[in-house]
PDB file of C-alpha atoms in Angstrom:
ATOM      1  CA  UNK R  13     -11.795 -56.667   8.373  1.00 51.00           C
ATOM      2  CA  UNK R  14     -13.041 -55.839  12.290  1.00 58.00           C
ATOM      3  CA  UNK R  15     -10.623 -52.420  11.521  1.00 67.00           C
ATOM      4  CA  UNK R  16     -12.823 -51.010   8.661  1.00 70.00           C
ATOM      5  CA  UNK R  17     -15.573 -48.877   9.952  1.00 79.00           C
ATOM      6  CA  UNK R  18     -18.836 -48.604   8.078  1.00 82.00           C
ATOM      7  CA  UNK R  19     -18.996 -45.220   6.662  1.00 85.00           C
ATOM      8  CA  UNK R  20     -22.470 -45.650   5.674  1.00 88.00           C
ATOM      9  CA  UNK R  21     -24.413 -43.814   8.244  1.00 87.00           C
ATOM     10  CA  UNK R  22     -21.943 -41.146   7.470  1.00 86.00           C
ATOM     11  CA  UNK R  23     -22.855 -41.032   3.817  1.00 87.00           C
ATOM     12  CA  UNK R  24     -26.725 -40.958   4.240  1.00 90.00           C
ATOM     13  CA  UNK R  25     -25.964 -38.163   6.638  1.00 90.00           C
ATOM     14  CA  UNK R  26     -24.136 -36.055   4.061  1.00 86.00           C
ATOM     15  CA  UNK R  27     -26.284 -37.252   1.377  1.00 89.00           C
ATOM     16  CA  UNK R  28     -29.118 -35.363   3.506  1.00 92.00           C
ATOM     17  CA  UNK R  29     -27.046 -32.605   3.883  1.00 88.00           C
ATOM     18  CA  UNK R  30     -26.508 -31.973   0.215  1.00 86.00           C
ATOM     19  CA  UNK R  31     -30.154 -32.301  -0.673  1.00 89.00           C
ATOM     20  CA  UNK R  32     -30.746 -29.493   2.320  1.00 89.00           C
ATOM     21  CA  UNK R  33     -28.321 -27.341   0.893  1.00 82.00           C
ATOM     22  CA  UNK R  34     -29.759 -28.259  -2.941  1.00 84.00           C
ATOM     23  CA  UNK R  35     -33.138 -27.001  -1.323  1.00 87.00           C
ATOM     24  CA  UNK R  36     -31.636 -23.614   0.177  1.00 82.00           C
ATOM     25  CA  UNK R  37     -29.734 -22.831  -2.779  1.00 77.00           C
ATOM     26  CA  UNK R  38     -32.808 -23.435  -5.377  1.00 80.00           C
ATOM     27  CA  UNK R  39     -34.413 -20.031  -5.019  1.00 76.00           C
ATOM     28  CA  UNK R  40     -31.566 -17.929  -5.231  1.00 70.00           C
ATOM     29  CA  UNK R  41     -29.967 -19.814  -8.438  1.00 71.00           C
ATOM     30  CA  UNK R  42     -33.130 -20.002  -9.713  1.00 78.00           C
ATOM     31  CA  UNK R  43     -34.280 -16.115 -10.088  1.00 77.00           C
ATOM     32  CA  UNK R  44     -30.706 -15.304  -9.549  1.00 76.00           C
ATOM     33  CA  UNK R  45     -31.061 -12.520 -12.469  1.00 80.00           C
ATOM     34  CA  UNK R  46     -34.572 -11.380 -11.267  1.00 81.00           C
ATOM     35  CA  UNK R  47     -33.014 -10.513  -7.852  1.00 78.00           C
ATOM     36  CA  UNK R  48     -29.589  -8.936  -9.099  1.00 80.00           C
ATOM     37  CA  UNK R  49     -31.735  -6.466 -11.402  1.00 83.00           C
ATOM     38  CA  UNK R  50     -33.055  -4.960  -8.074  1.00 85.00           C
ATOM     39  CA  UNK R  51     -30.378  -4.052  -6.562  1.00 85.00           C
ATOM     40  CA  UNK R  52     -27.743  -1.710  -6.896  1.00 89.00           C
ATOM     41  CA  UNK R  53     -24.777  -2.480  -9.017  1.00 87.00           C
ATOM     42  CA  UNK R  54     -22.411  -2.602  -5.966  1.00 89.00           C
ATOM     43  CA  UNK R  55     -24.581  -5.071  -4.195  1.00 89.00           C
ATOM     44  CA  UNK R  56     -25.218  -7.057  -7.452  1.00 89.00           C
ATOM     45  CA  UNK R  57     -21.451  -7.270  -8.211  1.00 89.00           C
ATOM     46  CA  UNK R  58     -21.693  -8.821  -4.629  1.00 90.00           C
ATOM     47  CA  UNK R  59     -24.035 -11.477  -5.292  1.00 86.00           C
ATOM     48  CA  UNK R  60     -22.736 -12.578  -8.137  1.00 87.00           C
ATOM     49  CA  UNK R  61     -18.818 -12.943  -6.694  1.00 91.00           C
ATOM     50  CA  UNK R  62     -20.492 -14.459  -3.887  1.00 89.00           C
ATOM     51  CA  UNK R  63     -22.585 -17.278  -5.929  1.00 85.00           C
ATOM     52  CA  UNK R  64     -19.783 -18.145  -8.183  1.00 88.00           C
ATOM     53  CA  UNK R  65     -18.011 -18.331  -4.922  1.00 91.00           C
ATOM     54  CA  UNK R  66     -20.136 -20.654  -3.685  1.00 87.00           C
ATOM     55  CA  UNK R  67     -20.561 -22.800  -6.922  1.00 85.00           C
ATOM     56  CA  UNK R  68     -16.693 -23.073  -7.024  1.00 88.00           C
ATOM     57  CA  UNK R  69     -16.323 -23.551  -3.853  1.00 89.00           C
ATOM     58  CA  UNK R  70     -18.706 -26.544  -3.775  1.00 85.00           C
ATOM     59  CA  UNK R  71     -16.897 -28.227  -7.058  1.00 86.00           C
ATOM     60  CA  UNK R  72     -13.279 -27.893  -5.323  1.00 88.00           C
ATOM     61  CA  UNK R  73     -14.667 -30.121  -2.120  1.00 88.00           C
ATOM     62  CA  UNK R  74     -16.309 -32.299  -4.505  1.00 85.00           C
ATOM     63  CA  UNK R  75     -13.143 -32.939  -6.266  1.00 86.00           C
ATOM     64  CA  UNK R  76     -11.002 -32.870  -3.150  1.00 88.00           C
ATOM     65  CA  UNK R  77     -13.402 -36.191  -2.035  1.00 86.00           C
ATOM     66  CA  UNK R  78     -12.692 -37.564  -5.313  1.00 84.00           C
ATOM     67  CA  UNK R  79      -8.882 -37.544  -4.387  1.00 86.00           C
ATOM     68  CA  UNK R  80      -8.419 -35.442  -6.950  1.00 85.00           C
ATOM     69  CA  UNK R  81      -5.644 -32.911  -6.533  1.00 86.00           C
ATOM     70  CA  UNK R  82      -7.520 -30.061  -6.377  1.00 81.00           C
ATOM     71  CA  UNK R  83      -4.905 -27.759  -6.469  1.00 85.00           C
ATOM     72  CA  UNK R  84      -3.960 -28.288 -10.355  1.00 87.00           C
ATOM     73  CA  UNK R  85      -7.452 -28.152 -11.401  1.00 87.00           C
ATOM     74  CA  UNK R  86      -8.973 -25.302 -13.000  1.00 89.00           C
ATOM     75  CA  UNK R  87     -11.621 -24.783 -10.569  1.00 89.00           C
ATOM     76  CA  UNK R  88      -8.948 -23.805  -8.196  1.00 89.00           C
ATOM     77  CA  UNK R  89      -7.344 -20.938 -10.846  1.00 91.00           C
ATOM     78  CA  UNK R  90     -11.368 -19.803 -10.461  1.00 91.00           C
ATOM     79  CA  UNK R  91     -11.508 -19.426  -7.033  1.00 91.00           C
ATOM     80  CA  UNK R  92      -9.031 -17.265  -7.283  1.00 92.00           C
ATOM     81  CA  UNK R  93     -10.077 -15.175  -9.967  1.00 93.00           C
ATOM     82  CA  UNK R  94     -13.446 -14.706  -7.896  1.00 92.00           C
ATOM     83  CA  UNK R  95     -11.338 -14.125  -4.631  1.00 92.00           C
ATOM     84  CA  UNK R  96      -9.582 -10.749  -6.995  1.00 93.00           C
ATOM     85  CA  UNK R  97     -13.049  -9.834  -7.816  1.00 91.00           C
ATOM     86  CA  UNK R  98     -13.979  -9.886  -3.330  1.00 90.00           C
ATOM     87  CA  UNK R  99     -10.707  -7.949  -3.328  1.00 90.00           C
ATOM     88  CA  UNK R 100     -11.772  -5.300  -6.009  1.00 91.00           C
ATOM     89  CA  UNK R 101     -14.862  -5.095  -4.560  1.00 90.00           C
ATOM     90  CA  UNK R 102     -13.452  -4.324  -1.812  1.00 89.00           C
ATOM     91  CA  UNK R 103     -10.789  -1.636  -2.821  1.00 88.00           C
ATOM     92  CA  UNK R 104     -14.240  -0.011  -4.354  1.00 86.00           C
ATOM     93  CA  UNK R 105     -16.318   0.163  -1.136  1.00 85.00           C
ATOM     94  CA  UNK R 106     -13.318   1.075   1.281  1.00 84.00           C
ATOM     95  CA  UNK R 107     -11.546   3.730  -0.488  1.00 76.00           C
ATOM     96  CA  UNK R 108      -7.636   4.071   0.526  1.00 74.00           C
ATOM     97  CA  UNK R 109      -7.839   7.105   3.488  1.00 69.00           C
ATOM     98  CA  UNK R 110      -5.886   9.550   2.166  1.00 71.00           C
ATOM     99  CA  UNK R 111      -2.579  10.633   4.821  1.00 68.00           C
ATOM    100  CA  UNK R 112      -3.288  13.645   6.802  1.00 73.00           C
ATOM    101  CA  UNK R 113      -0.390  13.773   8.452  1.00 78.00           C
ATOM    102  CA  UNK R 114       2.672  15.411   7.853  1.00 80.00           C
ATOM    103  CA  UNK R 115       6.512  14.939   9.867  1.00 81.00           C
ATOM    104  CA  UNK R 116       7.156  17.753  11.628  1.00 83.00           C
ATOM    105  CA  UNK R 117      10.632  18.017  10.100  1.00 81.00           C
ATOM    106  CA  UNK R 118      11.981  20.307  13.109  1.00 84.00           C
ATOM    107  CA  UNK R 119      10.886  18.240  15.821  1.00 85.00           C
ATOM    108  CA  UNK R 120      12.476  15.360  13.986  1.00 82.00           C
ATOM    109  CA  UNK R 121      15.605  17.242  13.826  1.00 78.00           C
ATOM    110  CA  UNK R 122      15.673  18.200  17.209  1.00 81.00           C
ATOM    111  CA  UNK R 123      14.956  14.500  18.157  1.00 82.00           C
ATOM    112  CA  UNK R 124      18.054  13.486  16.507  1.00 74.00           C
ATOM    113  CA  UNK R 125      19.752  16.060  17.989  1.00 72.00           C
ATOM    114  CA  UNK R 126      19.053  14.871  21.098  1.00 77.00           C
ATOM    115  CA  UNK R 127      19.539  11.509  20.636  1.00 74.00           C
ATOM    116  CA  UNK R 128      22.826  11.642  18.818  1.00 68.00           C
ATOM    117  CA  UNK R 129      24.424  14.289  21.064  1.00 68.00           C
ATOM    118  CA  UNK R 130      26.637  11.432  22.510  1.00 74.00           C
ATOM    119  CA  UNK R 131      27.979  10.287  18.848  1.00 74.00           C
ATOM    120  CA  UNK R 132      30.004  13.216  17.625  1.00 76.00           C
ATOM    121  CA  UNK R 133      30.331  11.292  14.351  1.00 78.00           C
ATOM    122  CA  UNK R 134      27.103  10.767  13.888  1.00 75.00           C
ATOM    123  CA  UNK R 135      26.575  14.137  15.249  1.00 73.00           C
ATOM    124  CA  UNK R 136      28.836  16.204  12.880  1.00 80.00           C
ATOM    125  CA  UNK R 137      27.592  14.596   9.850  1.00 81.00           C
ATOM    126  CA  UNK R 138      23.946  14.992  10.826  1.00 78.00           C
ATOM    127  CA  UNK R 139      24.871  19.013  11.252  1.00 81.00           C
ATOM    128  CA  UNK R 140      26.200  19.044   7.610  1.00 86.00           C
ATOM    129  CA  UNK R 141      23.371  17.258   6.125  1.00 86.00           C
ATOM    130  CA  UNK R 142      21.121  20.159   7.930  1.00 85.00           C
ATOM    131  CA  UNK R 143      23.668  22.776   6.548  1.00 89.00           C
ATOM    132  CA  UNK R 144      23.388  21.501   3.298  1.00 91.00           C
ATOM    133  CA  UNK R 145      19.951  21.244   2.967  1.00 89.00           C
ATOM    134  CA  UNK R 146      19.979  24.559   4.657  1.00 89.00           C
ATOM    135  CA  UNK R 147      22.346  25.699   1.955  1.00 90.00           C
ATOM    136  CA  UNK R 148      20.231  24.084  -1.044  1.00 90.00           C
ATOM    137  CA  UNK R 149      16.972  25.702   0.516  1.00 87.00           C
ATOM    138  CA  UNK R 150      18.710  29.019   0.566  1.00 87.00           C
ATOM    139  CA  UNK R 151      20.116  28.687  -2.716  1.00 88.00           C
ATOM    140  CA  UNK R 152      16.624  27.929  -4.495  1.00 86.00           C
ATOM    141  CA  UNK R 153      15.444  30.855  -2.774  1.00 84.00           C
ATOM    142  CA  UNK R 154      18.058  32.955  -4.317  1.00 83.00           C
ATOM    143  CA  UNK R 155      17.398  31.465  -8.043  1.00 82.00           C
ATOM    144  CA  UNK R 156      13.462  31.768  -7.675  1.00 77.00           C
ATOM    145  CA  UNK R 157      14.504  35.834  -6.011  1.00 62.00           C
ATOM    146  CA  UNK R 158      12.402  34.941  -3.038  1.00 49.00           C
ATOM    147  CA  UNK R 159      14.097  36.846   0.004  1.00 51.00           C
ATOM    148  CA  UNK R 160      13.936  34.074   3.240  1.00 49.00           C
ATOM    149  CA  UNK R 161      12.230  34.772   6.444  1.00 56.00           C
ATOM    150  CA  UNK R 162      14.879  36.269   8.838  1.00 54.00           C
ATOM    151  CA  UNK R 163      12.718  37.377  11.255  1.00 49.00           C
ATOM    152  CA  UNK R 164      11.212  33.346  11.665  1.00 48.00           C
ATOM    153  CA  UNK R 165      12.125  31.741  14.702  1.00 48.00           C
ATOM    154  CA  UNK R 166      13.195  29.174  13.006  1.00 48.00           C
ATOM    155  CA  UNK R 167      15.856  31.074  10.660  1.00 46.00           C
ATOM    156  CA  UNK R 168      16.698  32.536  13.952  1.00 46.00           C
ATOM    157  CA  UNK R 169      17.647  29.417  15.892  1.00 46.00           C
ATOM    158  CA  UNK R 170      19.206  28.113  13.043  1.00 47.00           C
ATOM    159  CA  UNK R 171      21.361  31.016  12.107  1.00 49.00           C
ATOM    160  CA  UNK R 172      24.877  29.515  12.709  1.00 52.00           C
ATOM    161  CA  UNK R 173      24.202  26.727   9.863  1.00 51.00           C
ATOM    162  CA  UNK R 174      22.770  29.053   7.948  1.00 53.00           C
ATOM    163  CA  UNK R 175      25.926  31.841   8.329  1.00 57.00           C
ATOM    164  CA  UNK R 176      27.883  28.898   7.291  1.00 60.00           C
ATOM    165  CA  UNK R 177      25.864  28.152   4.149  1.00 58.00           C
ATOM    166  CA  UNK R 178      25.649  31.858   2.711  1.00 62.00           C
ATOM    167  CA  UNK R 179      29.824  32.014   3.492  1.00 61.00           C
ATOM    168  CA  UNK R 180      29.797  28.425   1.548  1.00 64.00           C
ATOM    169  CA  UNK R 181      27.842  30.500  -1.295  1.00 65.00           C
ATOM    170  CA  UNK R 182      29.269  33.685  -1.228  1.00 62.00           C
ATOM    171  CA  UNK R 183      32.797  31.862  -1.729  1.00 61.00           C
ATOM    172  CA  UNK R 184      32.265  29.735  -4.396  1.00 64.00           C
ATOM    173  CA  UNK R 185      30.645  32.850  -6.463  1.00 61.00           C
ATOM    174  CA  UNK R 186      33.737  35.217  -5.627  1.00 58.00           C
ATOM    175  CA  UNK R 187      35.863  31.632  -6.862  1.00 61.00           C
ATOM    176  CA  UNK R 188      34.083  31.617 -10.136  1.00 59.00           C
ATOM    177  CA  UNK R 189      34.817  35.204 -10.674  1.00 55.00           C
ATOM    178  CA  UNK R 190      38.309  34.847  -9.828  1.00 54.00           C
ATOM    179  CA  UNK R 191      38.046  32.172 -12.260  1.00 54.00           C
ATOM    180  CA  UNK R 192      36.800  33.838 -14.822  1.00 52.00           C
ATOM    181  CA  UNK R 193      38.884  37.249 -14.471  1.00 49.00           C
ATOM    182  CA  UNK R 194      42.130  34.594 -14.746  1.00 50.00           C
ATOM    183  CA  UNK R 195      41.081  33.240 -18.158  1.00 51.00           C
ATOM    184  CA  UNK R 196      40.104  36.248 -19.145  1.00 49.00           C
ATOM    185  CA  UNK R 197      43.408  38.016 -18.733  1.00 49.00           C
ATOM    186  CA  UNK R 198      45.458  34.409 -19.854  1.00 49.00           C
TER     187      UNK R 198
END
């Protein structure tokens, strides 16, 4: 029995402790209403997460002495039900910043340009994704009868793709003529 340490100094201490924290928390459960109805209901939603917070808080450690297991209790599914409400409360006073900014979509394609100059795989399909979306751009402007901007600098540098996606156009049209004329006359 010389290994057992008395634990009872320990226990008056924390029984001390609990009766300080009794005497702190007295006022504020006390007129807990009285107090909330003065502020605003931002700051009231506060208090009250908080308390409950503190309450719950206070029951877990109790029960985690006990040896309970804690976890399966239902003061732990509280906790975190009053840790949603901190994070709604939350969400509420820090808004989500809305995105200002925007890719630069030529610089991008000039990056990987540049960076996949060396792959001519990875080159050549990158060039027909541009010309198709090149093509599909011009096309849409065709349907909505929008003329594009050839006097743009950037129509200009990026005539070549764009010659090759009107030719792409202007041949499958003059094939779905022919098309038609050779049902027509079958």
């Amino acid at each position: 029995m010389a290994d057992v340490k008395d634990i009872t100094p320990d226990l008056d201490r924390l029984d001390s402790q609990l009766d300080d924290l009794e005497d702190a928390l007295a006022p504020l459960l006390e007129s807990l209403d009285e107090r909330a109805s003065q502020l605003p209901l931002l700051d009231r939603a506060k208090l009250f997460s908080l308390s409950a917070y503190a309450i719950e808080s206070l029951l877990f450690s109790y029960l985690r002495l006990q040896g309970a297991n804690a976890q399966d209790h239902a003061v732990f599914t509280e906790l975190k039900r009053v840790q949603q409400y901190f994070a709604k409360i939350k969400a509420i006073e820090e808004p989500e910043a809305k995105r200002s900014t925007t890719v630069n979509q030529e610089a991008a394609a000039r990056i990987l340009k540049a960076d996949l100059s060396d792959n001519k795989t990875l080159s050549s399909k990158l060039a027909e994704k541009i010309a198709e979306e090149r093509a599909k751009a011009l096309l849409k402007s065709v349907e909505t009868r929008k003329r594009p901007a050839e006097d743009s600098p950037a129509s200009a540098a990026g005539s070549g793709a764009e010659d090759q996606a009107s030719a792409k156009t202007k041949k499958k049209k003059l094939d779905k003529s022919k098309s038609k004329k050779h049902k027509q006359r079958g």
